[in-house]
PDB file of C-alpha atoms in Angstrom:
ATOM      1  CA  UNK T   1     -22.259 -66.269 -17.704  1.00 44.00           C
ATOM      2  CA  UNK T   2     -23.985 -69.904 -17.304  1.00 43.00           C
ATOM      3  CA  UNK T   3     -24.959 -70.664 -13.669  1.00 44.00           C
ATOM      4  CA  UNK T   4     -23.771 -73.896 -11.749  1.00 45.00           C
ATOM      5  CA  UNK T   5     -26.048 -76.523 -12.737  1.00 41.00           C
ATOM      6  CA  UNK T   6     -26.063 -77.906  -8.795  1.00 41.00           C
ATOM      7  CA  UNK T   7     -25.952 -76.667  -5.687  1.00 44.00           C
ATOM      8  CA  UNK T   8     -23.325 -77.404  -3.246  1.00 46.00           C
ATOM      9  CA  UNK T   9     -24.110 -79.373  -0.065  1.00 50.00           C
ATOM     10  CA  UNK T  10     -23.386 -76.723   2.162  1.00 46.00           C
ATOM     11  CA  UNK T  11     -25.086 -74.122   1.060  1.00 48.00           C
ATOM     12  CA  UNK T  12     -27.746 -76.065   1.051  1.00 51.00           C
ATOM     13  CA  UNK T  13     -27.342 -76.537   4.681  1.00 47.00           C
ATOM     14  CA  UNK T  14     -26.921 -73.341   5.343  1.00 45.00           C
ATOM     15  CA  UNK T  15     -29.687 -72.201   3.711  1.00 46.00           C
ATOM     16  CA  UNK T  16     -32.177 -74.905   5.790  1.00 47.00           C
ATOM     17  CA  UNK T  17     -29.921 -73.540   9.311  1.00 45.00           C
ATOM     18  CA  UNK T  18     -31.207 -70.026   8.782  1.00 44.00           C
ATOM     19  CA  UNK T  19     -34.543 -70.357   7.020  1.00 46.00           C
ATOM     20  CA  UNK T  20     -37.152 -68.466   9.743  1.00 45.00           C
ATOM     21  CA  UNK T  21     -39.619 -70.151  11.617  1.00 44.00           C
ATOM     22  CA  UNK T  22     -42.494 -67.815  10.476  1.00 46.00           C
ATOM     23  CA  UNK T  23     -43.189 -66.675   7.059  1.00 51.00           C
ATOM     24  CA  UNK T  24     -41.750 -63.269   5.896  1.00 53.00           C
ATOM     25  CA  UNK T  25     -44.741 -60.485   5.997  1.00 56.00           C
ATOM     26  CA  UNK T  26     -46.027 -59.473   2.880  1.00 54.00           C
ATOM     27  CA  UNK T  27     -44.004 -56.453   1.258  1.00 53.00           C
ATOM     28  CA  UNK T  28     -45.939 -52.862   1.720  1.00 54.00           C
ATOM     29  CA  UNK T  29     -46.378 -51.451  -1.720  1.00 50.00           C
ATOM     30  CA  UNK T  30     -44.970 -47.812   0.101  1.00 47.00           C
ATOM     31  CA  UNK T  31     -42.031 -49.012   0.591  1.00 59.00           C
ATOM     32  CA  UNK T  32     -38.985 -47.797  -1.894  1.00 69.00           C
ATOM     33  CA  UNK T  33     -37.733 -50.295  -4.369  1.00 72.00           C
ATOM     34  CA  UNK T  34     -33.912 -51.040  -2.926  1.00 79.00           C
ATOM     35  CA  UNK T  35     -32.815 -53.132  -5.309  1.00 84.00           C
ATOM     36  CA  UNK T  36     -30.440 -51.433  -8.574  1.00 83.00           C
ATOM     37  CA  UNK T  37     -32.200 -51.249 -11.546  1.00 83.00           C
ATOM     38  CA  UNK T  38     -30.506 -52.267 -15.001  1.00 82.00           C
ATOM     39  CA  UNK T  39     -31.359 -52.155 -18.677  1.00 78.00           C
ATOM     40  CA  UNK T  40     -29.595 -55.091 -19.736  1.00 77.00           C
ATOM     41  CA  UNK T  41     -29.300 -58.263 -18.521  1.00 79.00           C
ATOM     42  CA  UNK T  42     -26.635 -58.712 -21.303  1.00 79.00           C
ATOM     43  CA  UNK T  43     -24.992 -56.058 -19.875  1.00 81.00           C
ATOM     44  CA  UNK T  44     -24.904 -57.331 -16.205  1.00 83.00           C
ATOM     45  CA  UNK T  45     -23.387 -60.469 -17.661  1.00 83.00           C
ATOM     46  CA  UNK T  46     -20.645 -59.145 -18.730  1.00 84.00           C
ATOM     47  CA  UNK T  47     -19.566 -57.192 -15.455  1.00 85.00           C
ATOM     48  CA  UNK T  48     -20.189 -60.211 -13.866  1.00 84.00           C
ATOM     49  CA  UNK T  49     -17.523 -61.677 -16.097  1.00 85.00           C
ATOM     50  CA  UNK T  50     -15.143 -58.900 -15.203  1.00 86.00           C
ATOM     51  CA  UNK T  51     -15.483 -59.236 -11.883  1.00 85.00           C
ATOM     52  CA  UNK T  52     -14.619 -63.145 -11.825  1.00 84.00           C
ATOM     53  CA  UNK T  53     -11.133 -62.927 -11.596  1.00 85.00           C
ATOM     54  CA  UNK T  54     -11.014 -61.019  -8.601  1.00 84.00           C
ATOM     55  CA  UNK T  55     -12.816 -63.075  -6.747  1.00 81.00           C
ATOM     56  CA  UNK T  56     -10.459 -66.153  -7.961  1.00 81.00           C
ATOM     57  CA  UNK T  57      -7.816 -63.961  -6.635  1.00 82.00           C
ATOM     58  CA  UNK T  58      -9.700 -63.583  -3.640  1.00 77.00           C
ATOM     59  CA  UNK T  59     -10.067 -67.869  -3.034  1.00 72.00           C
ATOM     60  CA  UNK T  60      -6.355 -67.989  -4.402  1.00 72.00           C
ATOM     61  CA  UNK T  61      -5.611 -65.483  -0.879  1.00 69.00           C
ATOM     62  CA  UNK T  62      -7.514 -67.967   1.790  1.00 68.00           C
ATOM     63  CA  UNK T  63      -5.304 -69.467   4.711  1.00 66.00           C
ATOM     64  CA  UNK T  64      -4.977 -72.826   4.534  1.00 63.00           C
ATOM     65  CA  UNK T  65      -3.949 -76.141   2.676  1.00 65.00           C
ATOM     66  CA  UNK T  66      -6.634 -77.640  -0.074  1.00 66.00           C
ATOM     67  CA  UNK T  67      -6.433 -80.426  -2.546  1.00 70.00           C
ATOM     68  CA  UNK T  68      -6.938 -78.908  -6.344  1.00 72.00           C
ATOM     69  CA  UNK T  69     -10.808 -80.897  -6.019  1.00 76.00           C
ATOM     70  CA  UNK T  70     -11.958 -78.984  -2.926  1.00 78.00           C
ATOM     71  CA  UNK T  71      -9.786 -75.568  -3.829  1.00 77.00           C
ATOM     72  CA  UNK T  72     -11.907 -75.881  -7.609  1.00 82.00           C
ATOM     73  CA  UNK T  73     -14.983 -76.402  -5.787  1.00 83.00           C
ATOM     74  CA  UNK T  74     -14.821 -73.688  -3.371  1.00 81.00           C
ATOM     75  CA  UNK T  75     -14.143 -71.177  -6.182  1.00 83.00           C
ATOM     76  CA  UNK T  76     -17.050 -72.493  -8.412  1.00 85.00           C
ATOM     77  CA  UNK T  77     -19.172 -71.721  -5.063  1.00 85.00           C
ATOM     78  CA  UNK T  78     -17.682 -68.464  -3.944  1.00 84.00           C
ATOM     79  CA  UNK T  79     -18.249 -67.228  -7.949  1.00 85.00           C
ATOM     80  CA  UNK T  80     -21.829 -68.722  -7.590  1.00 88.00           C
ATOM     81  CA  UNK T  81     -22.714 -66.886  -4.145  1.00 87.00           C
ATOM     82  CA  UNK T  82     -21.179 -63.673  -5.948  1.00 86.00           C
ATOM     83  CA  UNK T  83     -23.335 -64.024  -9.233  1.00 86.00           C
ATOM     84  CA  UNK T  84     -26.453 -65.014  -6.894  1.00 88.00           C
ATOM     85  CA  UNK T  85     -26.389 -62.124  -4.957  1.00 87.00           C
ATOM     86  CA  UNK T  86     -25.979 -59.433  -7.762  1.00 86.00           C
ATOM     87  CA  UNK T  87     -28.713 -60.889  -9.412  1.00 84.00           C
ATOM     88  CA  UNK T  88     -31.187 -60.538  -6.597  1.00 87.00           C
ATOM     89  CA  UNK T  89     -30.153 -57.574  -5.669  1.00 87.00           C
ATOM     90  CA  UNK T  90     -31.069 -56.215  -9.046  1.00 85.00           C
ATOM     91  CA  UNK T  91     -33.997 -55.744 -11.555  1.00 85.00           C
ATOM     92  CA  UNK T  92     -34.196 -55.713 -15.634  1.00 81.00           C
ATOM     93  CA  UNK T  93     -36.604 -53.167 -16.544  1.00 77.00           C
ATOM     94  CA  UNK T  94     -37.931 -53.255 -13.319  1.00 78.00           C
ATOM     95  CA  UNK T  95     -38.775 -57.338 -13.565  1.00 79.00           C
ATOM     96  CA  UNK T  96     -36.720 -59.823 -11.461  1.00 84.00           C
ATOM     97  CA  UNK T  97     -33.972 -61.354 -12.860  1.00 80.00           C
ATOM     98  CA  UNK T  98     -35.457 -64.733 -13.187  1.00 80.00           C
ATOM     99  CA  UNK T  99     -38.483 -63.322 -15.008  1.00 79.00           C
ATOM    100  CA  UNK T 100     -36.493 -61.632 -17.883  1.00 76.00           C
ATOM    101  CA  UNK T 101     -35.057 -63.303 -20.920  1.00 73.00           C
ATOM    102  CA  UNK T 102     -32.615 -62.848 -23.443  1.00 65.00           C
ATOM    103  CA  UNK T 103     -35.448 -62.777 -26.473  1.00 60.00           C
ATOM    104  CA  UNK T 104     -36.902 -59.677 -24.661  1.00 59.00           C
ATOM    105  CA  UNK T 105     -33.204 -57.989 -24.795  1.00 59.00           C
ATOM    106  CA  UNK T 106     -33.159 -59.167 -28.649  1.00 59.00           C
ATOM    107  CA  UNK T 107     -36.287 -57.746 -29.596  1.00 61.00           C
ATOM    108  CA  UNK T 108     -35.670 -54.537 -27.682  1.00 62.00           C
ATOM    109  CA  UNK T 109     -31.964 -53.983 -29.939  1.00 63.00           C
ATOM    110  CA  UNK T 110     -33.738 -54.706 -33.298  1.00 68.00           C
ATOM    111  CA  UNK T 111     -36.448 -51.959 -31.961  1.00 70.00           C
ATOM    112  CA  UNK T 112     -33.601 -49.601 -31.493  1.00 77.00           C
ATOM    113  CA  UNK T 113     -31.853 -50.605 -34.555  1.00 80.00           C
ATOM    114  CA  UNK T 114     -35.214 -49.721 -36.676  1.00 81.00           C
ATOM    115  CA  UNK T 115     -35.291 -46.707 -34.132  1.00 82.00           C
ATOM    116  CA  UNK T 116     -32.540 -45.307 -35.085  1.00 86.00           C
ATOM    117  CA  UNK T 117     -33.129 -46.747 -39.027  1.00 86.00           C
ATOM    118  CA  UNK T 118     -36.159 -44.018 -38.804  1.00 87.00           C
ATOM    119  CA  UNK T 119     -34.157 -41.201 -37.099  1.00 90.00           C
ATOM    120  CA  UNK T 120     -31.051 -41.658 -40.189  1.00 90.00           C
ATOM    121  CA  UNK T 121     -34.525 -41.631 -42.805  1.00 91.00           C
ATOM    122  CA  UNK T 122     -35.675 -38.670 -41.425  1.00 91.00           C
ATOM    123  CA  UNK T 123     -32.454 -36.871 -41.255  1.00 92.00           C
ATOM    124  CA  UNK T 124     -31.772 -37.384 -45.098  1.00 91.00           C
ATOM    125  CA  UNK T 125     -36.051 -36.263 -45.766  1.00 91.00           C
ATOM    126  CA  UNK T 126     -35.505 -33.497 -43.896  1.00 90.00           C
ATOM    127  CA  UNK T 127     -31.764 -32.615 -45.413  1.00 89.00           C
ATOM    128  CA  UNK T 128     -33.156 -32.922 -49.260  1.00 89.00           C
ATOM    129  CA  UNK T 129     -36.515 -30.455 -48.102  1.00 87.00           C
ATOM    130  CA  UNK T 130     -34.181 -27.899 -47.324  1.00 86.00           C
ATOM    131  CA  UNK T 131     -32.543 -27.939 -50.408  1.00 85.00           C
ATOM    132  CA  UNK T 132     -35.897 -28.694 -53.049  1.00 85.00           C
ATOM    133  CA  UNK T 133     -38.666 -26.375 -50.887  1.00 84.00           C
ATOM    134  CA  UNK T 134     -36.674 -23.170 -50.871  1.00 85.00           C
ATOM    135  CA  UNK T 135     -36.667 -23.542 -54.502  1.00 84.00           C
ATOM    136  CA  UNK T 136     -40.279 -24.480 -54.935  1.00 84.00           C
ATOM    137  CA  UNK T 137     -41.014 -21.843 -52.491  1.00 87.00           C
ATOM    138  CA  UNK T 138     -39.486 -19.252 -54.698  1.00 87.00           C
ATOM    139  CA  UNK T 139     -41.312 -19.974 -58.091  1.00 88.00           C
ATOM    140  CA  UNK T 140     -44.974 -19.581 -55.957  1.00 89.00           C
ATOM    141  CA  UNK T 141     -43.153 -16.197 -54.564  1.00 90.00           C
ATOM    142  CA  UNK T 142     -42.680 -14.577 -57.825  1.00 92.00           C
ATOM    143  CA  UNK T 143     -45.831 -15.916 -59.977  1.00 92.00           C
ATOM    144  CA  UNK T 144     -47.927 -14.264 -56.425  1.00 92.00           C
ATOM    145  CA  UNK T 145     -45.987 -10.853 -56.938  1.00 93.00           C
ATOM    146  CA  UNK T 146     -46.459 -10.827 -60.888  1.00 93.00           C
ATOM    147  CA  UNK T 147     -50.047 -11.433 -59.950  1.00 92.00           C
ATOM    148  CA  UNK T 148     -50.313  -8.108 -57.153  1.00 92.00           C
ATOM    149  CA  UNK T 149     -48.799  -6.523 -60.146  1.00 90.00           C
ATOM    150  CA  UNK T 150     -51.327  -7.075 -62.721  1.00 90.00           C
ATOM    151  CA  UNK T 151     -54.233  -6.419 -59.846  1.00 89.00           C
ATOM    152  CA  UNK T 152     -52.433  -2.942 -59.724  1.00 87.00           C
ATOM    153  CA  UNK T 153     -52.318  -2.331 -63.022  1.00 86.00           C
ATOM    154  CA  UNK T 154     -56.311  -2.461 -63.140  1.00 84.00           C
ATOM    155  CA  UNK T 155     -57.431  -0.587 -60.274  1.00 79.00           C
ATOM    156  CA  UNK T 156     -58.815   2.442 -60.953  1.00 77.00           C
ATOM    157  CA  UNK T 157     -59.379   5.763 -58.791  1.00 73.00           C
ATOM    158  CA  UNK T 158     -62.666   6.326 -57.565  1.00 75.00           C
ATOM    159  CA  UNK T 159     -62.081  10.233 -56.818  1.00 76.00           C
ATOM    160  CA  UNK T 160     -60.317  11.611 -59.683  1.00 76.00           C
ATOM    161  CA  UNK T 161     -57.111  13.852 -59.558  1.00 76.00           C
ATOM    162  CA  UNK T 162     -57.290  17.645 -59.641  1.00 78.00           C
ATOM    163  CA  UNK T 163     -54.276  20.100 -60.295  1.00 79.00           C
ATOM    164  CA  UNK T 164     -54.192  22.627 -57.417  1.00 77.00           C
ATOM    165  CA  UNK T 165     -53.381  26.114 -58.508  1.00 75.00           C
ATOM    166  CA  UNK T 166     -51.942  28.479 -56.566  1.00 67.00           C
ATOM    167  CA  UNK T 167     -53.819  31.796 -55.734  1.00 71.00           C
ATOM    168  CA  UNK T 168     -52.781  35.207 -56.036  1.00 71.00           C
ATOM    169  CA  UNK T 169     -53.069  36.145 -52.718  1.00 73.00           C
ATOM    170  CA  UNK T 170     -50.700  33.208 -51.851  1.00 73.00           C
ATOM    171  CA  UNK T 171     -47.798  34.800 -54.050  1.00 75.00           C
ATOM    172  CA  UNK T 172     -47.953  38.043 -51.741  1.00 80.00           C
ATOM    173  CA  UNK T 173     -47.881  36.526 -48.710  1.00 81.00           C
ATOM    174  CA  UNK T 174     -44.826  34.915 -50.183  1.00 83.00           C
ATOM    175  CA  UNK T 175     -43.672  37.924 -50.812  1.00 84.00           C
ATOM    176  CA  UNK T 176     -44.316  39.187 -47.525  1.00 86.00           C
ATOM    177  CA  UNK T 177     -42.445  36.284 -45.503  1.00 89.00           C
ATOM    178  CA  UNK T 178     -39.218  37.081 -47.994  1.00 89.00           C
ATOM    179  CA  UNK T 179     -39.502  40.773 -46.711  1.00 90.00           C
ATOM    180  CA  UNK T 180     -39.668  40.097 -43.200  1.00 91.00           C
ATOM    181  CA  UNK T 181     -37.296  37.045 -43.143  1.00 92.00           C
ATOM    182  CA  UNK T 182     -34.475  39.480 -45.109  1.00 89.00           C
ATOM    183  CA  UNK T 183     -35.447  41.978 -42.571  1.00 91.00           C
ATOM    184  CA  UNK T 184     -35.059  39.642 -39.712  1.00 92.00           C
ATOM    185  CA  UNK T 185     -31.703  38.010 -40.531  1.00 91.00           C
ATOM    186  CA  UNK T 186     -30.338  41.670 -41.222  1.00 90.00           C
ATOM    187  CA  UNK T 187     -31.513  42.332 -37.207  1.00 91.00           C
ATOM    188  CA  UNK T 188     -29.984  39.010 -36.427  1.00 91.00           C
ATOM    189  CA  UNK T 189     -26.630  39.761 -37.909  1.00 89.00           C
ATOM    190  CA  UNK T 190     -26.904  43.501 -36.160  1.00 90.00           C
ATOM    191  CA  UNK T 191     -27.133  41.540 -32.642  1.00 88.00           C
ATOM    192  CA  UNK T 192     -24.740  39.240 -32.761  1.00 89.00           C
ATOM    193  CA  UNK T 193     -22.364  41.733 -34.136  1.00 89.00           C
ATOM    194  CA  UNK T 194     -23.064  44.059 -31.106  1.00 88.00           C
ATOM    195  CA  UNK T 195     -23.235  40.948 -28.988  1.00 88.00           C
ATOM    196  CA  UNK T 196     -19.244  41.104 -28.029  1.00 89.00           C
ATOM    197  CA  UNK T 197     -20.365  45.231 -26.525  1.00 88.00           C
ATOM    198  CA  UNK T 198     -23.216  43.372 -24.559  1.00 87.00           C
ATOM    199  CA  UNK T 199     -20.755  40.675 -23.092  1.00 89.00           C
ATOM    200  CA  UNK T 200     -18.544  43.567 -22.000  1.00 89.00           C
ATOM    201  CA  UNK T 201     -21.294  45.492 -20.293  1.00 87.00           C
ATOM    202  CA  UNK T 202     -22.915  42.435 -19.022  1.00 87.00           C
ATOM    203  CA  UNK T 203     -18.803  42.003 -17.554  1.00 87.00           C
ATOM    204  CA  UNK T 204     -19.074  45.635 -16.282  1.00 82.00           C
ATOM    205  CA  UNK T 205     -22.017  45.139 -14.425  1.00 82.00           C
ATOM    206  CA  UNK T 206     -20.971  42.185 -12.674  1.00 82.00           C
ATOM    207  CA  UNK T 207     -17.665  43.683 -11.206  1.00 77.00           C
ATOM    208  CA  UNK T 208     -20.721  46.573 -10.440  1.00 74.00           C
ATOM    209  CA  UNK T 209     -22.265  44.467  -8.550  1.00 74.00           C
ATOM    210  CA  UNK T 210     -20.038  42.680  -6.570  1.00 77.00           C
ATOM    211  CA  UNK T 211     -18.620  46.287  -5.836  1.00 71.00           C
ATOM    212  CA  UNK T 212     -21.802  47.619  -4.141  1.00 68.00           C
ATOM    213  CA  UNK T 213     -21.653  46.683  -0.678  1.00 73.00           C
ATOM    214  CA  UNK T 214     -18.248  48.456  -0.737  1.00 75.00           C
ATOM    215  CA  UNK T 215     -20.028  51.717  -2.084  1.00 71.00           C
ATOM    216  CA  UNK T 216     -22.716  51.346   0.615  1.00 76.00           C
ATOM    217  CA  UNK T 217     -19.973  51.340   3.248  1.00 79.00           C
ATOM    218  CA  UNK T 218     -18.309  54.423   1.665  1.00 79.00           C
ATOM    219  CA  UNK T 219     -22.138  56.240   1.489  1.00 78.00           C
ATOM    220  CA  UNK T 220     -21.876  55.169   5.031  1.00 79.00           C
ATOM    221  CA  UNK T 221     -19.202  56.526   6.050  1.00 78.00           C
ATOM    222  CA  UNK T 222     -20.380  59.603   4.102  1.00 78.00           C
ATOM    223  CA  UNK T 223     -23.189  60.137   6.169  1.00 77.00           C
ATOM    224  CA  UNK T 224     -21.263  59.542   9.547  1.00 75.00           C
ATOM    225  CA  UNK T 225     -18.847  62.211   8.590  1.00 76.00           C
ATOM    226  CA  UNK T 226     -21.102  64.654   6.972  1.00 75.00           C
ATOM    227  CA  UNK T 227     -23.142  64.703  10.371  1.00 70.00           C
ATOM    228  CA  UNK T 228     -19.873  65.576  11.997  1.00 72.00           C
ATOM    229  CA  UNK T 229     -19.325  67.964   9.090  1.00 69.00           C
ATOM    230  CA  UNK T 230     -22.733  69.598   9.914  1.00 69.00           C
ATOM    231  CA  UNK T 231     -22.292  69.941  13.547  1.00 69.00           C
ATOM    232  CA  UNK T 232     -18.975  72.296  12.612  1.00 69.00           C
ATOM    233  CA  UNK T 233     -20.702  74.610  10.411  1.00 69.00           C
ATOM    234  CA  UNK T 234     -23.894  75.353  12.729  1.00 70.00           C
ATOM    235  CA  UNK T 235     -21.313  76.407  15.663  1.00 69.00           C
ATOM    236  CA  UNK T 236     -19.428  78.274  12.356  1.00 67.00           C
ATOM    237  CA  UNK T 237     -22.731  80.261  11.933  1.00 67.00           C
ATOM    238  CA  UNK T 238     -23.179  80.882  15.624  1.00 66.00           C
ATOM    239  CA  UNK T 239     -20.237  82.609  15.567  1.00 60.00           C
ATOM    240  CA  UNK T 240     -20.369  84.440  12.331  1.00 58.00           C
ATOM    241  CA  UNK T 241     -24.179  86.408  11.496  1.00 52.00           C
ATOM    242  CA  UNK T 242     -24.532  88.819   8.561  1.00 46.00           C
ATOM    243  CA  UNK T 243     -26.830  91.891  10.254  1.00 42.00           C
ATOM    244  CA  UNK T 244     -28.180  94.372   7.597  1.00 43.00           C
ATOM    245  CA  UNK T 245     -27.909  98.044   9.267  1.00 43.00           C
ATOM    246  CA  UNK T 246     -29.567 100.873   7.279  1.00 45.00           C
ATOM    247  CA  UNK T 247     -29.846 104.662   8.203  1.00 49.00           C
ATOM    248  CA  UNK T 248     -33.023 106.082   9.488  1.00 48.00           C
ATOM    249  CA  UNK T 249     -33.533 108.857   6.863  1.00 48.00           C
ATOM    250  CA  UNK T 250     -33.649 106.776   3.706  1.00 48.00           C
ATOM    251  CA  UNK T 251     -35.457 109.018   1.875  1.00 45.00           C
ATOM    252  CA  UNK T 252     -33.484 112.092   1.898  1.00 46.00           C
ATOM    253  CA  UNK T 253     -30.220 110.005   1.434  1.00 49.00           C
ATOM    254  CA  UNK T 254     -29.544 108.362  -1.861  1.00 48.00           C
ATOM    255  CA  UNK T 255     -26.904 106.248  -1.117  1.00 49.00           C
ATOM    256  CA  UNK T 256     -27.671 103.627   1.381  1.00 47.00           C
ATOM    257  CA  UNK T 257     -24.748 101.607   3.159  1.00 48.00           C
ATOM    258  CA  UNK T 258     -25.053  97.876   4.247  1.00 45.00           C
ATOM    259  CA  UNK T 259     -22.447  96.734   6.521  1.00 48.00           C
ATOM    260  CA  UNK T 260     -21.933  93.153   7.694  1.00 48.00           C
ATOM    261  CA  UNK T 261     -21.410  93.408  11.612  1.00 50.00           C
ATOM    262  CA  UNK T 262     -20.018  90.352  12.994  1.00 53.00           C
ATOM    263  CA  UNK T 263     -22.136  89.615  16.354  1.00 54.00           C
ATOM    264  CA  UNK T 264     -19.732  88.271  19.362  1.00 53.00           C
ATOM    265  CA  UNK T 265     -21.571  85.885  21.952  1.00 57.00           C
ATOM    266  CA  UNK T 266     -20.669  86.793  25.572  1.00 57.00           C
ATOM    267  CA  UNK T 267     -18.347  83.796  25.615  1.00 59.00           C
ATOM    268  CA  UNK T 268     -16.293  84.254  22.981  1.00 59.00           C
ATOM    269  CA  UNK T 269     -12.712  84.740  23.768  1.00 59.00           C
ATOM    270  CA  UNK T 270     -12.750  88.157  21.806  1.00 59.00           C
ATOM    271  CA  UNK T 271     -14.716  89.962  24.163  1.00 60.00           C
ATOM    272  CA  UNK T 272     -11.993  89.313  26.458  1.00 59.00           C
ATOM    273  CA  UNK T 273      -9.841  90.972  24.974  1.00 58.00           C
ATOM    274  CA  UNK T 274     -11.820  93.717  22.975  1.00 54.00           C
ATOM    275  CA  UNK T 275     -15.079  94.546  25.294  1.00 54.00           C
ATOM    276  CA  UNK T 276     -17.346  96.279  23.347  1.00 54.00           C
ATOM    277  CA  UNK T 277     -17.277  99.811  25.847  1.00 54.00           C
ATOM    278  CA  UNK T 278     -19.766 101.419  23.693  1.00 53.00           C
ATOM    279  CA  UNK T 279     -22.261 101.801  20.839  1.00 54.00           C
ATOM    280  CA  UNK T 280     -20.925 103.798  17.642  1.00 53.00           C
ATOM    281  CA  UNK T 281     -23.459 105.626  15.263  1.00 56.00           C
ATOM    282  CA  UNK T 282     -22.981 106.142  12.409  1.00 55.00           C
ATOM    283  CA  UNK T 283     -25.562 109.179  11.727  1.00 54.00           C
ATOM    284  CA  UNK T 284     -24.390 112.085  12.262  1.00 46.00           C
TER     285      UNK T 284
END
């Protein structure tokens, strides 16, 4: 967009109202760059030119009555106040705006057009090597293996080859571990033939086991009883004795006579009714 070749008269006076009475300090190289920074002053033109008509629209929108010279001239300085201030407020590459020109911008497209001439040669270099080197690639492939093959066909052994014979004693040790290997597959199929009778004892055992503490409370029981049991038959043999009487000439008598007297305790309820009154001999 071309600037306005003159200023207006009031900006100018503006500009001398609010010029400062000192000079501005120097700007401190720590502080942050501010400004918005552009690639293209080409570019920037053209938003520039985009934004133009709103900015008519914007003069077209003031209050009050102008003739067409003043309302023209107020536009062309309202657009010129707009353009001004974008292009301070922004840098080219990092350089003012002032400082840049459009020969740089030229120069910098043809660099990108031979750029990108380079990137298109490279792509078709690099397109045709994968099509030729796998191919040249191949024929040094095959003439190296013919070559590994003709460096095996002359190497020679250093230790020669011997034929290993087998020994006599080998073929009766063979013999030996047929033997024991039919032997041992006949025991094999002998245990698991008898291994259904060993699951059923193994089954039998169990239900043994889980019924032992019941037999220990019947052995028990057994011995609480028989105690009992033991107790009756000593009183039993208090009351029943086996005497042995024998005459007292045994030597003229041939026949001797052994008869079981039963022995009644004092308190026995017999000898209430049968008191023994006297002794009876039997020697006459």
């Amino acid at each position: 967009m071309a600037e306005s070749p003159a200023r207006p008269r009031a900006m100018e006076a503006a500009a001398k109202e609010s010029e400062p009475l000192l000079p501005p300090p120097p700007p401190s190289p720590a502080l942050r760059e501010t400004r918005v920074r552009c690639c293209s002053k080409r570019w920037v033109g053209e938003v520039l030119g985009l934004c133009a008509p709103y900015v008519r629209a914007l003069a077209d929108g003031q209050p009050g009555e102008l003739g067409a010279e003043s309302r023209e001239q107020a536009l062309r300085d309202a657009l010129w106040n707009f353009e001004t201030a974008v292009q301070e407020n922004i840098t080219i590459n990092g350089h003012p705006w002032q400082e840049t020109s459009d020969e740089a911008e030229l120069q910098n497209g043809s660099d990108i057009k031979i750029l990108e001439d380079q990137f298109d040669e490279l792509i078709v270099e690099t397109a045709t090597k994968r099509k030729q080197c796998p191919r040249k690639i191949l024929v040094h492939v095959i003439k190296t293996m013919k070559a590994e093959q003709e460096m095996l066909k002359l190497y020679q052994p250093v230790v020669k080859q011997k034929k290993i014979k087998p020994e006599p004693s080998q073929a009766s040790h063979m013999a030996n571990l047929r033997q024991v290997t039919g032997v041992t597959s006949k025991q094999i199929g002998e245990a698991m033939k008898s291994l259904p009778a060993l699951i059923e004892r193994a089954e039998g055992f169990s239900q043994a086991l889980t019924l032992q503490p019941i037999l220990e409370l019947c052995k028990l029981r057994q011995e609480v009883f028989a105690g009992c049991k033991a107790k009756e038959e000593n009183k039993i043999q208090n009351f029943l004795t086996q005497v042995e009487v024998t005459p007292a000439e045994t030597a003229a008598s041939k026949n001797s006579n052994a008869i079981l007297k039963r022995k009644r305790t004092t308190d026995s309820p017999q000898m209430k009714y049968y008191p023994l009154r006297r002794r009876i001999t039997l020697n006459t």
